[in-house]
mmCIF file with all atom_site columns, C-alpha atoms in Angstrom:
data_model
loop_
_atom_site.group_PDB
_atom_site.id
_atom_site.type_symbol
_atom_site.label_atom_id
_atom_site.label_alt_id
_atom_site.label_comp_id
_atom_site.label_asym_id
_atom_site.label_entity_id
_atom_site.label_seq_id
_atom_site.pdbx_PDB_ins_code
_atom_site.Cartn_x
_atom_site.Cartn_y
_atom_site.Cartn_z
_atom_site.occupancy
_atom_site.B_iso_or_equiv
_atom_site.pdbx_formal_charge
_atom_site.auth_seq_id
_atom_site.auth_comp_id
_atom_site.auth_asym_id
_atom_site.auth_atom_id
_atom_site.pdbx_PDB_model_num
ATOM 1   C CA . MET C 1 1   ? -1.860  12.211  -38.822 1.00 63.00 ? 1   MET C CA 1
ATOM 2   C CA . ARG C 1 2   ? -5.440  13.331  -38.756 1.00 85.00 ? 2   ARG C CA 1
ATOM 3   C CA . THR C 1 3   ? -6.696  14.791  -35.560 1.00 86.00 ? 3   THR C CA 1
ATOM 4   C CA . ASP C 1 4   ? -9.676  12.469  -35.309 1.00 84.00 ? 4   ASP C CA 1
ATOM 5   C CA . VAL C 1 5   ? -7.395  9.375   -35.564 1.00 85.00 ? 5   VAL C CA 1
ATOM 6   C CA . TRP C 1 6   ? -4.957  10.840  -33.043 1.00 86.00 ? 6   TRP C CA 1
ATOM 7   C CA . LEU C 1 7   ? -7.809  11.707  -30.620 1.00 84.00 ? 7   LEU C CA 1
ATOM 8   C CA . ALA C 1 8   ? -9.295  8.176   -31.040 1.00 84.00 ? 8   ALA C CA 1
ATOM 9   C CA . ASP C 1 9   ? -5.859  6.648   -30.254 1.00 86.00 ? 9   ASP C CA 1
ATOM 10  C CA . LEU C 1 10  ? -5.449  8.860   -27.251 1.00 84.00 ? 10  LEU C CA 1
ATOM 11  C CA . GLN C 1 11  ? -8.941  7.890   -25.943 1.00 87.00 ? 11  GLN C CA 1
ATOM 12  C CA . GLU C 1 12  ? -8.087  4.185   -26.408 1.00 86.00 ? 12  GLU C CA 1
ATOM 13  C CA . GLN C 1 13  ? -4.862  4.538   -24.447 1.00 84.00 ? 13  GLN C CA 1
ATOM 14  C CA . ALA C 1 14  ? -6.764  6.308   -21.663 1.00 83.00 ? 14  ALA C CA 1
ATOM 15  C CA . ARG C 1 15  ? -9.426  3.543   -21.673 1.00 80.00 ? 15  ARG C CA 1
ATOM 16  C CA . ARG C 1 16  ? -6.770  0.831   -21.395 1.00 80.00 ? 16  ARG C CA 1
ATOM 17  C CA . ARG C 1 17  ? -5.029  2.655   -18.521 1.00 79.00 ? 17  ARG C CA 1
ATOM 18  C CA . LEU C 1 18  ? -8.353  2.948   -16.645 1.00 77.00 ? 18  LEU C CA 1
ATOM 19  C CA . GLU C 1 19  ? -9.025  -0.723  -17.108 1.00 79.00 ? 19  GLU C CA 1
ATOM 20  C CA . ASP C 1 20  ? -5.516  -1.635  -15.936 1.00 75.00 ? 20  ASP C CA 1
ATOM 21  C CA . ALA C 1 21  ? -6.012  0.590   -12.875 1.00 74.00 ? 21  ALA C CA 1
ATOM 22  C CA . ALA C 1 22  ? -9.412  -0.987  -12.089 1.00 75.00 ? 22  ALA C CA 1
ATOM 23  C CA . GLU C 1 23  ? -7.802  -4.434  -12.495 1.00 78.00 ? 23  GLU C CA 1
ATOM 24  C CA . LEU C 1 24  ? -4.992  -3.487  -10.153 1.00 77.00 ? 24  LEU C CA 1
ATOM 25  C CA . GLN C 1 25  ? -7.465  -2.070  -7.578  1.00 78.00 ? 25  GLN C CA 1
ATOM 26  C CA . SER C 1 26  ? -9.361  -5.332  -7.737  1.00 81.00 ? 26  SER C CA 1
ATOM 27  C CA . ARG C 1 27  ? -6.256  -7.423  -7.229  1.00 80.00 ? 27  ARG C CA 1
ATOM 28  C CA . VAL C 1 28  ? -5.051  -5.331  -4.270  1.00 80.00 ? 28  VAL C CA 1
ATOM 29  C CA . ALA C 1 29  ? -8.588  -5.417  -2.694  1.00 83.00 ? 29  ALA C CA 1
ATOM 30  C CA . GLN C 1 30  ? -8.573  -9.214  -2.831  1.00 86.00 ? 30  GLN C CA 1
ATOM 31  C CA . VAL C 1 31  ? -5.357  -9.589  -0.869  1.00 87.00 ? 31  VAL C CA 1
ATOM 32  C CA . ARG C 1 32  ? -6.095  -11.369 2.385   1.00 93.00 ? 32  ARG C CA 1
ATOM 33  C CA . ALA C 1 33  ? -3.543  -13.309 4.457   1.00 93.00 ? 33  ALA C CA 1
ATOM 34  C CA . THR C 1 34  ? -4.294  -15.544 7.366   1.00 95.00 ? 34  THR C CA 1
ATOM 35  C CA . ALA C 1 35  ? -1.612  -16.836 9.753   1.00 95.00 ? 35  ALA C CA 1
ATOM 36  C CA . SER C 1 36  ? -1.220  -18.330 13.213  1.00 95.00 ? 36  SER C CA 1
ATOM 37  C CA . ASP C 1 37  ? 1.432   -18.022 15.906  1.00 94.00 ? 37  ASP C CA 1
ATOM 38  C CA . ARG C 1 38  ? 3.706   -21.046 16.462  1.00 93.00 ? 38  ARG C CA 1
ATOM 39  C CA . SER C 1 39  ? 1.552   -22.625 19.090  1.00 91.00 ? 39  SER C CA 1
ATOM 40  C CA . GLY C 1 40  ? -1.672  -22.230 17.065  1.00 91.00 ? 40  GLY C CA 1
ATOM 41  C CA . THR C 1 41  ? -3.252  -20.180 19.859  1.00 91.00 ? 41  THR C CA 1
ATOM 42  C CA . ALA C 1 42  ? -4.030  -17.156 17.701  1.00 93.00 ? 42  ALA C CA 1
ATOM 43  C CA . THR C 1 43  ? -5.046  -17.010 14.079  1.00 96.00 ? 43  THR C CA 1
ATOM 44  C CA . VAL C 1 44  ? -5.525  -13.652 12.314  1.00 95.00 ? 44  VAL C CA 1
ATOM 45  C CA . THR C 1 45  ? -6.440  -12.324 8.888   1.00 96.00 ? 45  THR C CA 1
ATOM 46  C CA . VAL C 1 46  ? -5.124  -9.052  7.455   1.00 94.00 ? 46  VAL C CA 1
ATOM 47  C CA . ASP C 1 47  ? -5.692  -7.153  4.209   1.00 91.00 ? 47  ASP C CA 1
ATOM 48  C CA . ALA C 1 48  ? -3.112  -5.726  1.799   1.00 86.00 ? 48  ALA C CA 1
ATOM 49  C CA . THR C 1 49  ? -2.486  -2.825  4.069   1.00 84.00 ? 49  THR C CA 1
ATOM 50  C CA . GLY C 1 50  ? -1.879  -5.040  7.076   1.00 87.00 ? 50  GLY C CA 1
ATOM 51  C CA . HIS C 1 51  ? -5.015  -3.995  8.778   1.00 88.00 ? 51  HIS C CA 1
ATOM 52  C CA . LEU C 1 52  ? -6.440  -6.668  11.031  1.00 93.00 ? 52  LEU C CA 1
ATOM 53  C CA . LEU C 1 53  ? -9.704  -8.117  9.734   1.00 94.00 ? 53  LEU C CA 1
ATOM 54  C CA . ASP C 1 54  ? -10.247 -11.095 12.015  1.00 95.00 ? 54  ASP C CA 1
ATOM 55  C CA . VAL C 1 55  ? -8.771  -12.724 15.164  1.00 95.00 ? 55  VAL C CA 1
ATOM 56  C CA . GLN C 1 56  ? -9.665  -16.276 16.250  1.00 94.00 ? 56  GLN C CA 1
ATOM 57  C CA . TYR C 1 57  ? -8.353  -18.005 19.310  1.00 93.00 ? 57  TYR C CA 1
ATOM 58  C CA . ALA C 1 58  ? -8.014  -21.715 19.923  1.00 90.00 ? 58  ALA C CA 1
ATOM 59  C CA . SER C 1 59  ? -8.944  -22.773 23.499  1.00 79.00 ? 59  SER C CA 1
ATOM 60  C CA . VAL C 1 60  ? -7.227  -20.158 25.673  1.00 77.00 ? 60  VAL C CA 1
ATOM 61  C CA . GLY C 1 61  ? -7.822  -22.102 28.844  1.00 82.00 ? 61  GLY C CA 1
ATOM 62  C CA . ASP C 1 62  ? -5.317  -20.971 31.356  1.00 84.00 ? 62  ASP C CA 1
ATOM 63  C CA . LEU C 1 63  ? -3.311  -18.710 29.115  1.00 85.00 ? 63  LEU C CA 1
ATOM 64  C CA . THR C 1 64  ? -2.085  -15.513 30.750  1.00 88.00 ? 64  THR C CA 1
ATOM 65  C CA . PRO C 1 65  ? -3.041  -12.201 29.067  1.00 89.00 ? 65  PRO C CA 1
ATOM 66  C CA . GLU C 1 66  ? 0.646   -11.822 28.255  1.00 92.00 ? 66  GLU C CA 1
ATOM 67  C CA . ARG C 1 67  ? 0.850   -15.100 26.445  1.00 91.00 ? 67  ARG C CA 1
ATOM 68  C CA . LEU C 1 68  ? -2.335  -14.332 24.583  1.00 91.00 ? 68  LEU C CA 1
ATOM 69  C CA . ARG C 1 69  ? -0.943  -10.923 23.603  1.00 93.00 ? 69  ARG C CA 1
ATOM 70  C CA . THR C 1 70  ? 2.309   -12.493 22.371  1.00 93.00 ? 70  THR C CA 1
ATOM 71  C CA . ALA C 1 71  ? 0.490   -15.069 20.405  1.00 93.00 ? 71  ALA C CA 1
ATOM 72  C CA . THR C 1 72  ? -1.702  -12.411 18.710  1.00 94.00 ? 72  THR C CA 1
ATOM 73  C CA . LEU C 1 73  ? 1.260   -10.226 17.836  1.00 94.00 ? 73  LEU C CA 1
ATOM 74  C CA . GLU C 1 74  ? 3.175   -13.149 16.458  1.00 95.00 ? 74  GLU C CA 1
ATOM 75  C CA . ALA C 1 75  ? 0.189   -14.167 14.318  1.00 95.00 ? 75  ALA C CA 1
ATOM 76  C CA . VAL C 1 76  ? -0.302  -10.592 13.081  1.00 94.00 ? 76  VAL C CA 1
ATOM 77  C CA . ALA C 1 77  ? 3.372   -10.325 12.072  1.00 93.00 ? 77  ALA C CA 1
ATOM 78  C CA . ALA C 1 78  ? 3.168   -13.592 10.134  1.00 94.00 ? 78  ALA C CA 1
ATOM 79  C CA . ALA C 1 79  ? -0.056  -12.624 8.414   1.00 95.00 ? 79  ALA C CA 1
ATOM 80  C CA . ARG C 1 80  ? 1.367   -9.202  7.393   1.00 91.00 ? 80  ARG C CA 1
ATOM 81  C CA . ALA C 1 81  ? 4.480   -10.882 5.910   1.00 90.00 ? 81  ALA C CA 1
ATOM 82  C CA . ALA C 1 82  ? 2.215   -13.200 3.949   1.00 92.00 ? 82  ALA C CA 1
ATOM 83  C CA . GLY C 1 83  ? 0.035   -10.271 2.818   1.00 90.00 ? 83  GLY C CA 1
ATOM 84  C CA . ASP C 1 84  ? 3.200   -8.384  1.704   1.00 86.00 ? 84  ASP C CA 1
ATOM 85  C CA . ALA C 1 85  ? 4.195   -11.370 -0.417  1.00 87.00 ? 85  ALA C CA 1
ATOM 86  C CA . GLN C 1 86  ? 0.693   -11.514 -1.993  1.00 87.00 ? 86  GLN C CA 1
ATOM 87  C CA . LEU C 1 87  ? 0.803   -7.761  -2.684  1.00 83.00 ? 87  LEU C CA 1
ATOM 88  C CA . VAL C 1 88  ? 4.189   -8.173  -4.429  1.00 82.00 ? 88  VAL C CA 1
ATOM 89  C CA . ARG C 1 89  ? 2.792   -11.042 -6.567  1.00 84.00 ? 89  ARG C CA 1
ATOM 90  C CA . ALA C 1 90  ? -0.343  -8.955  -7.422  1.00 80.00 ? 90  ALA C CA 1
ATOM 91  C CA . THR C 1 91  ? 1.710   -5.997  -8.612  1.00 78.00 ? 91  THR C CA 1
ATOM 92  C CA . ASP C 1 92  ? 4.610   -7.912  -10.134 1.00 78.00 ? 92  ASP C CA 1
ATOM 93  C CA . GLY C 1 93  ? 5.775   -6.494  -13.415 1.00 75.00 ? 93  GLY C CA 1
ATOM 94  C CA . LEU C 1 94  ? 4.046   -3.179  -13.127 1.00 71.00 ? 94  LEU C CA 1
ATOM 95  C CA . VAL C 1 95  ? 5.942   -0.024  -13.697 1.00 67.00 ? 95  VAL C CA 1
ATOM 96  C CA . GLY C 1 96  ? 6.347   1.720   -10.314 1.00 68.00 ? 96  GLY C CA 1
ATOM 97  C CA . ALA C 1 97  ? 5.301   -1.398  -8.419  1.00 69.00 ? 97  ALA C CA 1
ATOM 98  C CA . GLU C 1 98  ? 7.609   -0.750  -5.476  1.00 72.00 ? 98  GLU C CA 1
ATOM 99  C CA . SER C 1 99  ? 6.222   2.757   -4.901  1.00 70.00 ? 99  SER C CA 1
ATOM 100 C CA . LEU C 1 100 ? 2.614   1.398   -5.338  1.00 71.00 ? 100 LEU C CA 1
ATOM 101 C CA . GLN C 1 101 ? 3.386   -1.339  -2.805  1.00 72.00 ? 101 GLN C CA 1
ATOM 102 C CA . ASP C 1 102 ? 4.713   1.325   -0.324  1.00 72.00 ? 102 ASP C CA 1
ATOM 103 C CA . MET C 1 103 ? 1.611   3.433   -0.909  1.00 69.00 ? 103 MET C CA 1
ATOM 104 C CA . VAL C 1 104 ? -0.689  0.517   -0.224  1.00 71.00 ? 104 VAL C CA 1
ATOM 105 C CA . ARG C 1 105 ? 1.245   -0.272  2.949   1.00 70.00 ? 105 ARG C CA 1
ATOM 106 C CA . GLY C 1 106 ? 0.923   3.327   4.034   1.00 69.00 ? 106 GLY C CA 1
ATOM 107 C CA . ARG C 1 107 ? 4.603   4.115   3.581   1.00 68.00 ? 107 ARG C CA 1
ATOM 108 C CA . VAL C 1 108 ? 5.914   7.119   1.773   1.00 66.00 ? 108 VAL C CA 1
ATOM 109 C CA . PRO C 1 109 ? 8.843   6.178   -0.590  1.00 67.00 ? 109 PRO C CA 1
ATOM 110 C CA . GLU C 1 110 ? 12.177  7.729   0.389   1.00 73.00 ? 110 GLU C CA 1
ATOM 111 C CA . GLU C 1 111 ? 12.480  9.697   -2.824  1.00 76.00 ? 111 GLU C CA 1
ATOM 112 C CA . THR C 1 112 ? 9.037   11.180  -2.301  1.00 74.00 ? 112 THR C CA 1
ATOM 113 C CA . ARG C 1 113 ? 9.697   12.035  1.354   1.00 72.00 ? 113 ARG C CA 1
ATOM 114 C CA . THR C 1 114 ? 12.999  13.740  0.381   1.00 82.00 ? 114 THR C CA 1
ATOM 115 C CA . ALA C 1 115 ? 11.294  15.773  -2.433  1.00 80.00 ? 115 ALA C CA 1
ATOM 116 C CA . LEU C 1 116 ? 8.506   16.798  -0.059  1.00 76.00 ? 116 LEU C CA 1
ATOM 117 C CA . GLU C 1 117 ? 10.909  17.828  2.710   1.00 82.00 ? 117 GLU C CA 1
ATOM 118 C CA . SER C 1 118 ? 12.879  19.865  0.114   1.00 85.00 ? 118 SER C CA 1
ATOM 119 C CA . GLU C 1 119 ? 9.738   21.564  -1.210  1.00 84.00 ? 119 GLU C CA 1
ATOM 120 C CA . LEU C 1 120 ? 8.569   22.305  2.373   1.00 84.00 ? 120 LEU C CA 1
ATOM 121 C CA . ALA C 1 121 ? 12.014  23.837  3.183   1.00 85.00 ? 121 ALA C CA 1
ATOM 122 C CA . ARG C 1 122 ? 11.789  26.079  0.172   1.00 84.00 ? 122 ARG C CA 1
ATOM 123 C CA . TYR C 1 123 ? 8.295   27.149  1.035   1.00 79.00 ? 123 TYR C CA 1
ATOM 124 C CA . ARG C 1 124 ? 9.369   28.015  4.571   1.00 82.00 ? 124 ARG C CA 1
ATOM 125 C CA . ASP C 1 125 ? 12.409  29.976  3.278   1.00 80.00 ? 125 ASP C CA 1
ATOM 126 C CA . ASP C 1 126 ? 10.100  31.899  0.874   1.00 78.00 ? 126 ASP C CA 1
ATOM 127 C CA . ALA C 1 127 ? 7.618   32.530  3.653   1.00 70.00 ? 127 ALA C CA 1
ATOM 128 C CA . GLY C 1 128 ? 10.380  33.720  5.969   1.00 70.00 ? 128 GLY C CA 1
ATOM 129 C CA . ARG C 1 129 ? 11.645  36.205  3.341   1.00 66.00 ? 129 ARG C CA 1
ATOM 130 C CA . ASP C 1 130 ? 8.146   37.500  2.752   1.00 65.00 ? 130 ASP C CA 1
ATOM 131 C CA . ALA C 1 131 ? 7.638   38.033  6.460   1.00 62.00 ? 131 ALA C CA 1
ATOM 132 C CA . VAL C 1 132 ? 10.770  40.198  6.654   1.00 58.00 ? 132 VAL C CA 1
ATOM 133 C CA . ARG C 1 133 ? 9.655   42.435  3.835   1.00 57.00 ? 133 ARG C CA 1
#
């Protein structure tokens, strides 16, 4: 294979991967989920990471602060669950989708955490041996 043909093919693959990454970033950025608590007191909107974007309350009238808190937390939990479902749909079929979903949610996959802990332990062992010398 000629070098110029090989290089052009490699560049095309890189371009497609960048376009795929941009498309994925756009899909994830568009994830928004809105949900209410069972009583309809609190309605919240979250993004793909579960961060709270908006809170709206129906007439709170004589609700206690504790009931308002409970309604808000219930609505947030429901919205996050709906956001997670949207994130799964947005990344469905992608290689490494589960790890990507964990990263978006701010979670470190177990295999990554284990590898990091192992690497850190080796580093500490090496540093300890160097200190003794």
